[in-house]
Structure formats: structure tokens, C-alpha cells
Coordinates of C-alpha atoms and ligand atoms in Angstrom, one line a residue:
M276 CA 107.0 -128.8 129.7
S277 CA 108.4 -126.3 132.2
N278 CA 108.1 -122.6 132.2
P279 CA 111.4 -121.0 131.2
F280 CA 111.0 -117.8 132.9
S281 CA 110.2 -119.6 136.5
I282 CA 112.5 -119.8 139.4
W283 CA 111.4 -123.0 140.7
P284 CA 112.2 -126.3 137.8
Q285 CA 116.0 -125.0 138.6
F286 CA 115.2 -126.1 142.2
G287 CA 113.4 -129.3 141.3
F288 CA 109.5 -128.1 142.5
A289 CA 107.0 -128.2 140.0
E290 CA 105.4 -125.0 141.5
N291 CA 106.0 -122.2 144.1
P292 CA 106.1 -124.3 147.0
Y293 CA 105.7 -120.7 149.5
S294 CA 103.2 -119.4 147.2
N295 CA 100.8 -117.0 149.7
L296 CA 97.4 -117.2 147.7
N297 CA 95.1 -119.6 149.9
L298 CA 94.5 -123.3 149.3
P299 CA 92.7 -123.5 147.0
G300 CA 89.1 -125.7 148.2
D301 CA 90.2 -129.5 146.1
T302 CA 92.3 -132.2 146.7
V303 CA 95.4 -130.6 146.8
G304 CA 94.5 -127.8 149.4
D305 CA 93.4 -130.6 151.6
R306 CA 96.9 -132.4 151.8
L307 CA 98.4 -128.8 151.9
L308 CA 96.4 -127.7 155.5
V309 CA 97.9 -128.5 158.4
G310 CA 97.2 -127.6 162.2
R311 CA 93.5 -126.5 161.4
D312 CA 91.7 -130.0 162.7
Q313 CA 89.8 -127.9 165.8
E314 CA 89.0 -125.0 163.4
V315 CA 87.5 -127.3 160.1
G316 CA 85.3 -129.3 162.8
Q317 CA 83.7 -126.1 164.5
L318 CA 83.0 -124.6 161.5
Q319 CA 81.5 -127.4 159.4
R320 CA 79.3 -127.7 162.7
R321 CA 78.6 -123.9 162.3
I322 CA 77.2 -124.8 158.5
G323 CA 75.8 -127.8 159.2
S324 CA 73.6 -127.2 162.1
M325 CA 71.5 -124.9 159.9
G326 CA 70.3 -121.4 161.9
T327 CA 72.4 -118.0 162.6
H328 CA 74.9 -118.2 159.6
P329 CA 78.6 -118.2 160.7
T330 CA 81.3 -116.0 160.8
V331 CA 84.7 -115.9 161.2
E332 CA 87.3 -114.1 161.9
G333 CA 91.1 -113.2 162.8
P334 CA 93.9 -111.0 161.9
A335 CA 95.8 -110.7 158.2
G336 CA 97.1 -113.7 156.7
V337 CA 96.3 -116.2 159.7
G338 CA 94.4 -118.4 157.1
K339 CA 91.0 -117.7 157.3
S340 CA 90.2 -117.9 153.8
S341 CA 92.6 -121.4 153.4
L342 CA 90.7 -122.8 156.2
I343 CA 86.9 -122.1 154.8
G344 CA 88.2 -123.5 151.3
V345 CA 89.1 -126.4 152.8
A346 CA 86.7 -127.3 155.6
C347 CA 83.7 -126.4 153.0
Y348 CA 85.6 -129.1 150.7
R349 CA 85.6 -131.7 152.7
M350 CA 82.0 -131.5 153.6
L351 CA 81.0 -131.8 149.7
R352 CA 83.5 -134.9 149.5
E353 CA 81.8 -135.8 152.7
C354 CA 78.3 -135.7 151.5
V355 CA 79.4 -136.7 147.7
R356 CA 81.0 -140.6 149.7
A357 CA 77.3 -140.7 152.2
K358 CA 75.1 -140.5 149.5
A359 CA 72.7 -140.0 152.0
G360 CA 70.4 -137.1 150.4
T361 CA 72.5 -134.3 151.9
L362 CA 74.5 -132.1 150.0
F363 CA 76.8 -129.0 151.2
L364 CA 78.0 -127.2 148.1
P365 CA 80.7 -124.6 148.1
V366 CA 80.0 -121.3 145.8
P367 CA 83.5 -119.7 145.3
S368 CA 83.7 -116.8 147.6
M369 CA 81.9 -113.7 146.8
Q370 CA 84.1 -110.2 147.3
A371 CA 82.4 -107.4 149.7
T372 CA 81.1 -104.6 148.0
S373 CA 78.7 -101.7 149.4
S374 CA 76.9 -101.9 146.5
I375 CA 73.8 -103.7 146.8
A376 CA 73.0 -104.7 143.5
E377 CA 76.3 -105.5 143.1
F378 CA 76.7 -108.2 146.1
E379 CA 73.4 -109.8 145.1
T380 CA 73.8 -110.1 141.2
Q381 CA 76.8 -111.6 142.0
A382 CA 75.6 -114.2 144.5
F383 CA 72.8 -115.8 142.5
F384 CA 75.0 -115.8 139.6
G385 CA 77.7 -117.4 141.8
I386 CA 74.9 -120.0 142.9
A387 CA 73.2 -120.9 139.4
Q388 CA 77.1 -121.2 138.2
A389 CA 77.8 -123.8 141.3
M390 CA 74.8 -125.5 140.5
I391 CA 75.3 -125.8 136.7
A392 CA 79.5 -127.3 137.7
N393 CA 78.6 -129.2 140.5
V394 CA 75.3 -131.4 138.4
D395 CA 76.9 -134.8 139.4
A396 CA 77.3 -134.3 143.3
F397 CA 73.1 -133.4 143.5
R398 CA 72.9 -136.8 141.4
V399 CA 75.6 -139.1 143.2
A400 CA 74.2 -137.2 146.6
G401 CA 71.2 -138.2 145.7
L402 CA 68.9 -134.8 145.2
T403 CA 66.8 -133.6 142.6
V404 CA 69.4 -132.5 140.1
P405 CA 69.6 -128.9 139.1
D406 CA 67.7 -128.1 135.7
V407 CA 70.8 -126.2 134.1
A408 CA 69.6 -125.8 130.9
R409 CA 66.8 -123.5 133.0
L410 CA 69.9 -121.7 134.7
N411 CA 72.4 -121.4 131.3
N412 CA 68.9 -120.2 129.1
W413 CA 69.5 -116.6 131.8
L414 CA 73.5 -117.2 131.8
N415 CA 74.1 -116.9 128.2
D416 CA 70.8 -114.1 127.4
P417 CA 73.0 -111.7 125.5
T418 CA 70.5 -109.1 126.9
F419 CA 70.4 -110.1 129.9
R420 CA 74.2 -110.3 130.3
Q421 CA 74.2 -106.7 129.3
A422 CA 72.1 -105.6 131.4
Q423 CA 74.3 -107.1 134.5
G424 CA 77.7 -107.1 133.1
S425 CA 78.9 -104.1 134.8
A426 CA 78.1 -105.5 138.3
L427 CA 80.0 -108.6 137.4
G428 CA 83.2 -106.6 135.9
F429 CA 82.7 -108.2 132.1
G430 CA 80.4 -106.1 130.6
A431 CA 83.3 -103.3 129.6
G432 CA 81.9 -100.7 127.5
G433 CA 78.8 -102.5 127.0
G434 CA 76.9 -102.2 130.3
A435 CA 75.2 -99.0 129.3
A436 CA 72.4 -100.2 130.6
P437 CA 71.9 -98.7 134.7
N438 CA 71.9 -102.0 136.7
T439 CA 68.9 -101.9 139.4
S440 CA 68.9 -104.1 142.2
E441 CA 65.1 -103.5 141.4
G442 CA 66.0 -104.4 137.7
F443 CA 67.7 -107.4 138.6
A444 CA 64.6 -108.6 141.1
S445 CA 62.1 -108.3 138.2
S446 CA 64.5 -109.6 135.6
G447 CA 63.4 -113.0 136.5
F448 CA 66.4 -114.6 136.8
P449 CA 66.5 -114.3 140.7
Q450 CA 63.2 -116.6 140.7
A451 CA 64.5 -119.1 138.4
V452 CA 67.6 -119.5 140.9
R453 CA 65.3 -119.5 143.6
A454 CA 62.9 -122.2 141.9
E455 CA 66.0 -124.4 141.8
L456 CA 67.2 -123.6 145.6
D457 CA 63.9 -124.9 146.4
R458 CA 63.4 -128.1 144.4
C459 CA 67.0 -129.3 144.2
L460 CA 67.6 -128.3 147.8
P461 CA 64.3 -129.1 150.4
G462 CA 64.3 -128.1 153.9
P463 CA 67.6 -128.4 156.3
G464 CA 67.9 -131.6 156.2
A465 CA 69.3 -131.9 152.3
G466 CA 71.9 -129.6 152.9
A467 CA 73.2 -125.8 151.7
M468 CA 75.2 -124.0 149.0
V469 CA 77.2 -122.5 150.8
C470 CA 78.1 -118.7 149.9
L471 CA 81.6 -117.2 151.0
V472 CA 82.0 -113.3 151.9
D473 CA 85.1 -113.1 152.4
N474 CA 87.0 -109.5 153.2
L475 CA 84.5 -108.0 154.8
E476 CA 87.3 -105.1 155.9
L477 CA 87.2 -103.7 152.3
L478 CA 83.9 -102.5 153.5
Q479 CA 86.1 -99.7 154.7
T480 CA 84.1 -98.4 157.9
T481 CA 82.0 -100.4 159.6
S482 CA 79.3 -98.6 159.6
E483 CA 79.0 -99.2 155.7
A484 CA 79.8 -102.7 156.4
R485 CA 76.4 -103.0 158.7
T486 CA 74.0 -100.7 156.3
T487 CA 75.1 -103.3 153.8
L488 CA 75.1 -106.1 155.2
E489 CA 71.4 -105.4 156.7
A490 CA 70.5 -104.6 153.4
L491 CA 71.6 -108.3 151.8
R492 CA 69.5 -110.1 154.9
D493 CA 66.1 -110.3 153.5
R494 CA 67.4 -110.0 149.7
V495 CA 70.0 -112.8 150.0
F496 CA 70.5 -114.1 153.7
N497 CA 67.3 -115.4 154.3
L498 CA 67.3 -117.9 150.8
S499 CA 66.6 -121.0 151.6
G500 CA 68.7 -123.4 150.1
T501 CA 71.6 -121.6 151.6
R502 CA 74.2 -121.2 154.5
W503 CA 76.5 -118.2 154.6
V504 CA 80.1 -117.6 155.8
L505 CA 80.6 -114.1 156.7
C506 CA 84.9 -113.5 157.2
G507 CA 86.9 -110.8 158.0
S508 CA 89.9 -110.2 159.8
R509 CA 90.4 -108.7 162.9
G510 CA 87.0 -106.9 164.6
I511 CA 85.3 -106.0 162.0
V512 CA 82.9 -109.4 162.1
S513 CA 81.9 -108.8 165.5
R514 CA 81.6 -105.1 164.7
A515 CA 79.3 -105.6 161.7
R516 CA 76.9 -107.3 163.4
S517 CA 74.6 -105.0 164.7
E518 CA 71.9 -105.9 166.6
R519 CA 69.8 -106.2 164.2
L520 CA 72.5 -109.1 162.1
S521 CA 73.2 -111.0 165.7
G522 CA 70.0 -113.0 165.2
I523 CA 71.2 -113.5 161.9
F524 CA 75.1 -114.3 162.4
E525 CA 76.8 -115.9 164.9
A526 CA 79.4 -114.9 167.3
P527 CA 82.6 -115.5 165.4
L528 CA 85.0 -118.4 165.2
R529 CA 88.4 -116.9 165.6
V530 CA 91.6 -118.3 164.1
G531 CA 94.5 -117.3 165.3
P532 CA 98.3 -118.3 163.9
L533 CA 99.5 -121.4 163.5
T534 CA 101.8 -122.8 165.9
Y535 CA 105.3 -123.0 164.7
H536 CA 105.9 -126.2 164.1
S537 CA 102.7 -126.0 161.9
S538 CA 104.4 -123.5 160.2
L539 CA 107.2 -126.2 160.2
L540 CA 104.8 -128.7 158.5
A541 CA 102.9 -126.4 156.2
V542 CA 106.3 -126.3 154.1
E543 CA 107.2 -129.7 154.6
R544 CA 104.2 -130.3 153.1
R545 CA 104.9 -128.1 150.1
L546 CA 108.2 -129.7 149.6
E547 CA 106.8 -132.8 149.2
E548 CA 103.7 -132.3 147.6
Y549 CA 106.2 -130.2 144.4
G550 CA 109.4 -131.5 145.0
S551 CA 110.5 -134.1 142.7
D552 CA 113.4 -135.9 143.9
G553 CA 116.9 -134.7 145.0
A554 CA 115.0 -131.2 144.5
Y555 CA 116.1 -128.1 146.0
A556 CA 114.4 -126.1 148.6
P557 CA 115.7 -122.9 148.9
V558 CA 114.0 -122.5 152.6
P559 CA 114.0 -125.4 154.3
P560 CA 110.8 -126.3 157.1
K561 CA 113.6 -125.3 159.5
S562 CA 114.8 -122.3 157.8
F563 CA 111.0 -120.9 157.3
E564 CA 110.1 -121.6 161.0
F565 CA 112.5 -119.0 161.8
I566 CA 111.4 -117.1 158.9
Y567 CA 107.2 -117.5 160.3
R568 CA 109.1 -116.6 163.7
A569 CA 110.7 -113.5 163.0
L570 CA 107.7 -111.8 161.6
N571 CA 105.4 -113.2 164.6
R572 CA 103.3 -115.6 163.4
N573 CA 101.9 -113.7 159.9
L574 CA 102.5 -117.2 157.7
R575 CA 100.7 -115.1 154.5
D576 CA 104.2 -112.6 154.9
A577 CA 106.6 -115.1 156.0
M578 CA 106.0 -117.2 152.6
A579 CA 106.4 -114.0 150.8
Y580 CA 110.2 -113.6 152.6
A581 CA 110.5 -117.0 151.6
Q582 CA 109.6 -116.9 148.1
Q583 CA 111.8 -113.1 148.1
F584 CA 115.0 -115.7 149.0
S585 CA 114.7 -118.5 147.0
E586 CA 115.1 -115.3 143.9
W587 CA 118.1 -114.1 145.9
L588 CA 119.3 -117.3 146.4
Y589 CA 118.9 -117.6 142.0
G590 CA 120.4 -114.5 141.1
E591 CA 123.2 -115.4 143.7
Y592 CA 123.7 -119.3 142.6
I593 CA 122.0 -120.3 139.3
V594 CA 122.4 -117.5 137.6
P595 CA 126.1 -117.2 138.3
M596 CA 126.2 -120.7 137.9
E597 CA 127.9 -121.6 141.2
P598 CA 127.1 -124.4 143.2
L599 CA 124.9 -124.0 145.9
P600 CA 125.4 -123.8 149.1
S601 CA 125.2 -126.2 151.8
T602 CA 123.0 -126.3 154.6
E603 CA 124.3 -124.7 157.2
R604 CA 125.7 -122.0 154.5
R605 CA 122.1 -121.3 153.5
A606 CA 120.0 -121.2 157.1
S607 CA 123.4 -118.5 157.9
L608 CA 122.5 -116.7 154.4
L609 CA 119.0 -116.5 155.6
A610 CA 119.6 -115.2 158.3
T611 CA 122.2 -112.6 157.2
W612 CA 119.5 -111.9 154.4
L613 CA 116.7 -111.3 156.3
A614 CA 118.7 -109.1 158.9
D615 CA 119.7 -107.0 156.2
L616 CA 115.8 -106.6 155.3
A617 CA 115.3 -106.0 158.6
D618 CA 118.2 -103.1 158.5
A619 CA 117.1 -101.2 155.6
A620 CA 113.4 -101.2 157.2
H621 CA 114.4 -99.9 160.4
T622 CA 116.6 -97.1 157.9
D623 CA 113.4 -96.4 156.2
A624 CA 111.7 -95.4 159.5
R625 CA 114.5 -93.0 160.9
G626 CA 111.9 -90.2 161.1
I627 CA 110.3 -91.8 164.3
Q628 CA 111.4 -89.8 167.8
R629 CA 112.8 -92.0 170.8
R630 CA 109.8 -92.1 173.1
H631 CA 107.5 -93.1 170.3
W632 CA 110.7 -96.5 169.5
Q633 CA 110.4 -96.8 173.5
F634 CA 106.3 -97.9 172.9
F635 CA 106.9 -100.2 170.1
D636 CA 109.5 -101.9 171.9
Q637 CA 107.3 -102.8 174.7
L638 CA 104.7 -103.2 172.7
A639 CA 106.6 -105.6 170.9
E640 CA 107.7 -107.4 173.9
A641 CA 104.0 -107.6 175.2
G642 CA 103.4 -109.9 172.3
G643 CA 102.1 -106.7 169.9
T644 CA 98.8 -105.5 170.2
C645 CA 97.8 -104.3 173.1
R646 CA 94.1 -102.2 173.3
L647 CA 94.3 -98.7 173.6
S648 CA 92.6 -97.6 177.0
E649 CA 95.1 -100.2 178.5
W650 CA 97.9 -98.3 177.7
E651 CA 97.2 -95.1 178.1
A652 CA 98.8 -95.0 181.6
Y653 CA 102.5 -95.9 180.4
F654 CA 102.0 -92.3 178.7
S655 CA 101.9 -88.8 181.0
R656 CA 99.0 -87.5 178.3
Q657 CA 96.6 -89.4 176.2
Q658 CA 97.2 -87.2 173.0
N659 CA 101.1 -88.3 173.6
M660 CA 100.1 -92.3 173.0
S661 CA 98.3 -91.0 170.7
N662 CA 100.5 -89.4 168.7
A663 CA 102.9 -92.1 169.0
I664 CA 99.9 -94.1 167.7
T665 CA 100.0 -92.0 164.8
A666 CA 103.8 -92.1 163.9
L667 CA 104.0 -95.5 163.9
D668 CA 100.7 -95.7 161.6
E669 CA 102.3 -93.5 159.4
A670 CA 105.4 -95.6 159.1
R671 CA 103.0 -98.5 158.3
L672 CA 104.9 -100.4 161.3
V673 CA 101.6 -100.1 164.1
S674 CA 97.8 -100.4 162.3
R675 CA 95.1 -99.3 164.1
S676 CA 91.9 -101.9 164.5
V677 CA 88.7 -102.4 166.5
D678 CA 89.0 -104.4 169.6
P679 CA 86.7 -107.8 168.8
D680 CA 85.4 -108.0 172.2
N681 CA 83.9 -104.4 172.3
A682 CA 83.5 -102.5 169.3
S683 CA 83.9 -99.2 171.1
R684 CA 87.3 -99.8 171.8
S685 CA 90.6 -99.4 169.9
M686 CA 93.8 -101.6 169.5
A687 CA 97.1 -101.1 168.2
T688 CA 98.3 -103.9 166.5
I689 CA 102.3 -104.4 165.1
T690 CA 102.2 -104.8 161.3
P691 CA 104.6 -107.8 159.5
L692 CA 106.8 -104.6 158.3
G693 CA 107.0 -103.5 162.6
W694 CA 107.7 -106.8 163.0
L695 CA 111.1 -107.2 160.6
V696 CA 112.2 -103.5 162.1
Y697 CA 111.7 -105.1 165.5
F698 CA 113.8 -107.5 164.2
H699 CA 116.2 -105.2 164.0
R700 CA 115.7 -103.1 167.2
S701 CA 115.9 -106.8 169.2
R702 CA 119.6 -107.3 167.5
Y703 CA 118.0 -110.1 165.2
G704 CA 116.0 -112.0 168.9
L705 CA 112.9 -113.9 168.3
P706 CA 110.0 -112.3 169.7
S707 CA 108.6 -114.4 172.2
H708 CA 104.8 -114.2 172.7
G709 CA 104.5 -111.5 175.4
A710 CA 103.3 -111.5 179.0
N711 CA 99.9 -110.7 178.2
P712 CA 98.3 -114.1 175.7
T713 CA 96.6 -111.7 173.1
V714 CA 93.2 -113.1 172.4
D715 CA 94.6 -114.8 168.7
D716 CA 96.6 -116.6 170.7
V717 CA 93.6 -118.5 172.3
P718 CA 91.0 -119.2 170.2
D719 CA 88.2 -118.7 172.9
E720 CA 84.8 -119.1 171.3
A721 CA 83.1 -118.2 174.9
S722 CA 84.7 -115.2 175.4
D723 CA 82.7 -113.2 172.9
P724 CA 80.3 -110.6 175.2
S725 CA 76.9 -111.3 172.1
Ligands
ATP102 N1 95.9 -124.5 157.9 C1 97.3 -124.1 157.2 N2 98.4 -124.7 156.4 C2 99.2 -124.5 155.6 N3 99.3 -123.6 155.0 C3 98.3 -122.4 155.2 C4 97.6 -123.2 156.4 N4 96.6 -121.9 156.5 C5 96.6 -121.0 155.6 N5 97.9 -121.3 155.0 C6 98.7 -120.4 154.2 O1 98.9 -119.5 154.6 C7 98.7 -118.0 153.4 C8 97.9 -116.9 154.1 O2 96.6 -117.8 153.8 P1 95.3 -117.3 153.7 O3 95.2 -116.3 152.2 O4 94.1 -118.7 153.8 O5 95.0 -116.4 154.9 P2 93.8 -115.2 155.1 O6 93.7 -115.2 156.6 O7 92.4 -115.6 154.8 O8 94.3 -113.7 155.2 P3 93.6 -112.4 154.5 O9 93.4 -111.4 155.6 O10 94.7 -111.8 153.7 O11 92.9 -112.7 153.9 C9 98.7 -118.8 151.9 O12 99.8 -118.8 151.7 C10 98.5 -120.1 152.3 O13 98.8 -121.5 151.6
MG103 MG1 91.5 -114.2 153.4

């Protein structure tokens, strides 16, 4: 049965091969993940070695969530295969939230649900099986559900009861979960439930992130039988690790962009995964690499543009029932299409002053990221620099972030929209990596000062 509203069956694909959702932690994600063998190994060792909890950091859309999801899935699969009395079991990702009560509720519910859903994994791995009936009693108890509902978002209308941490702690549910953790995952050799706190940047200010994390330290991060992985975009994780937390969370594993070749492989694998014989790829691997280069290695956005181009092609050829363009024609159509988008984006940014464009172009040529302190010399006055960044930031061409190596320093980074505009400004040339490699080119663990 095929979905009549989807463009993909018409091209011969079961699903969108350019989806920009993170890869799932399952057999499909396992097949589709490319170019991350080293990072997967590093993350698995950090999870498996116990002690301080691992953290992961990298630019937006680079593939952090996919990496973690697939790395954890593979750990689970290994443990089930080995049947050696060790189990690392992923808990579905939790959203960072500044409400401690909400977070704690998410955590205990998530752990309980993952235990219930994976009873077989405990059995096969040779561990004591969780008491599903006991956990289910709590999860299905109407009064308890109503009280916790607002925190979990499923209590709309019914959640009149105030949901405080204290109320939750005294409900008996956390004790039940703790007891199961102690019973089923006794000691480090038995493994752990692996809990992921993703998108730490949602905790808007880092002081907020720090306060929340500190409050959670004794409530959840110290739970025996659990491992925690914090994940966030550039700078945020480093900054959130305060003095008090650095003994709890390890310095981040830095995730940089996939190489050009890996981006090509990523699409090749998806086309194979979802395509039938004779499928017509609107954006073949080589053309995808072109988009990926033009956007300066942002995988998430490159996928989104590939999807957008597919929709355009559908409207131009399939709707009027024209024969689809040949390989060469398709590549040149794509280049023109992207150039048109870039022109339009550049027109939208026409309010930017000439000297601010000069700074923007130099930043692009240097790789797209700079430490503000190192670029001050470029301006006659510090105020001018700050004006340039503000103007470019307001036009969404550049964003400010925290320097991962020094939380008190700021950085400026060209956004995906900014790279599209630069594609216009460089007369449709593809950006080079720049003379100064940015931190993201070198996933160097040793460089973290903490
Ligand atoms: N190693 C990989 N191999 C193939 N595809 C990948 C890989 N990593 C990421 N992707 C794809 O790239 C896109 C972005 O990945 P993901 O969502 O994991 O990035 P992220 O760093 O978590 O982004 P964000 O900062 O927005 O949370 C998704 O479409 C995902 O499927
Ligand atoms: Mg993510």
C-alpha cells in the first residue's frame, strides 16, 4: 500500500531517503550510520567504563543524536549476543528541561518503561528480570498518573494536582524503580540503563543548565544502575559542567562534521535502503555531496535541501507528466536551483552594510567560525565588531556561541542560511575549510582544559 500524498513512491522509494530526523537506535540506524566508527567506540567505552558520565558536544545538525542512538543500540545488541551477564539498555532520549520535578518524573518513567519493554533482554543477557507487574501497577495507577500527568504532558485538563518533586519522591514510585535497578543491575559489571539528555541548549542560559544539572546530581545522576549521557551543541556542555559537576560528567566527546566522502556514502546507503529496482534518485550521492559542500558540511540542512529539491522536481516533471531529466541535466538543474535559493537569501539580507559583508566574507574564508577576541584586530574599534556581529546575527547569517575551550569567551559561527548566502557571494564557489582549522575539524579529546 503506498501513500498517495507522498512523492517518494513516484520516484521508487518506500520512504524519504533525505529525512533529516536523527537515525533511530535500531537495525535501520545501524545500517545507515556512516563514518563514525571511532566516535562510536569512544562513546561506548566511556559509557561502559562507569565512573564519570560521558558528554557529547558538536555543532547543530552534525549527527550527535544519531551517533549516540546507534552506539547505544549496538551496545545493547552486543550484550544480548554475548549473554555474559552484562546489559547496557538505552532509555528513550529525555528533553533537557529546567523544571527539576518534570525532569525527575521523565527519568523515572523512562527507566521503568524501558525496563518493562526489554524484559527479554535482561533474561537473555543472564540477569534478574525486572518485576514488570510491580512497575506496571504504578504506571497504570490512575491517581498516580493524574498527579504526574502534567509533568509528562499527557495529563491535559486533568492534572490539577500540583506536581512537586517532594510529592513525586514520596509517592513510592521512585523507590520501586530504584529497587528494580538494584536487583536487576547489581554492581558495575552488570551494566546499566543508559539515559540520554539531549539538546542541552534548550536550557536557554547556561547558568540555568548548571543549576538544573546540579539539582539533579543527587536525585538521578547518582542512581545506581544508570549511566547518563549529556548532549548539546557547541559550547553548552563544556559550560554547563561546573566545578561541582566536573567530577560527575566527563569532558565532552567532540563530534565534528562528516567528511565529504561520508556524506556521499550516507545518501548512497539510504537510496539502497529505501529504493526499489529502477528507483530514480532526485538527488544522487554526488549531487548530495555538492549541497553538503555548499552548506559547509551541515548534514541536517543538506538533507532538508535535498528533500526540497525533490519536491521541486516532482512539481516540474511528475505533475505535468514530463520525462524525468537525465543524470547530467539533473545535476545542472540542482546547481541552478540552489543558486536561485542563494540569490533570494542574499536579497533578503540586503540591509547588511558593506563593511559587515567584508567581515562576513573573511569569516567564511577562514572556515566560518572565529573566537571574537582573536578577530578584534580586524576592526579599528571593538564596538564595530560587535555591531557587525549583531547585524549579521539579526539577519540570521551568523550566530554567537560559547567557546568550548573557554566558557568566558565568545565565538561567532556562520549559520546554514549564512552559508547559502555565501554561496551567492562567492559566485557559487564551494567553501574551503579555511586556513585555520576550527575545533570541529579536529575531534581532539586532549584539547579540553578541564
Ligand atoms: N553518521 C551518520 N551517517 C548517516 N547519516 C547521519 C549520520 N549522522 C547524522 N546523520 C543524519 O544527519 C541528520 C542530522 O543528524 P542528527 O539529528 O543526529 O544531528 P544532531 O547533531 O543531533 O543535530 P541537533 O544539533 O539538531 O540535535 C539526520 O538526517 C541524520 O539521519
Ligand atoms: Mg540531536
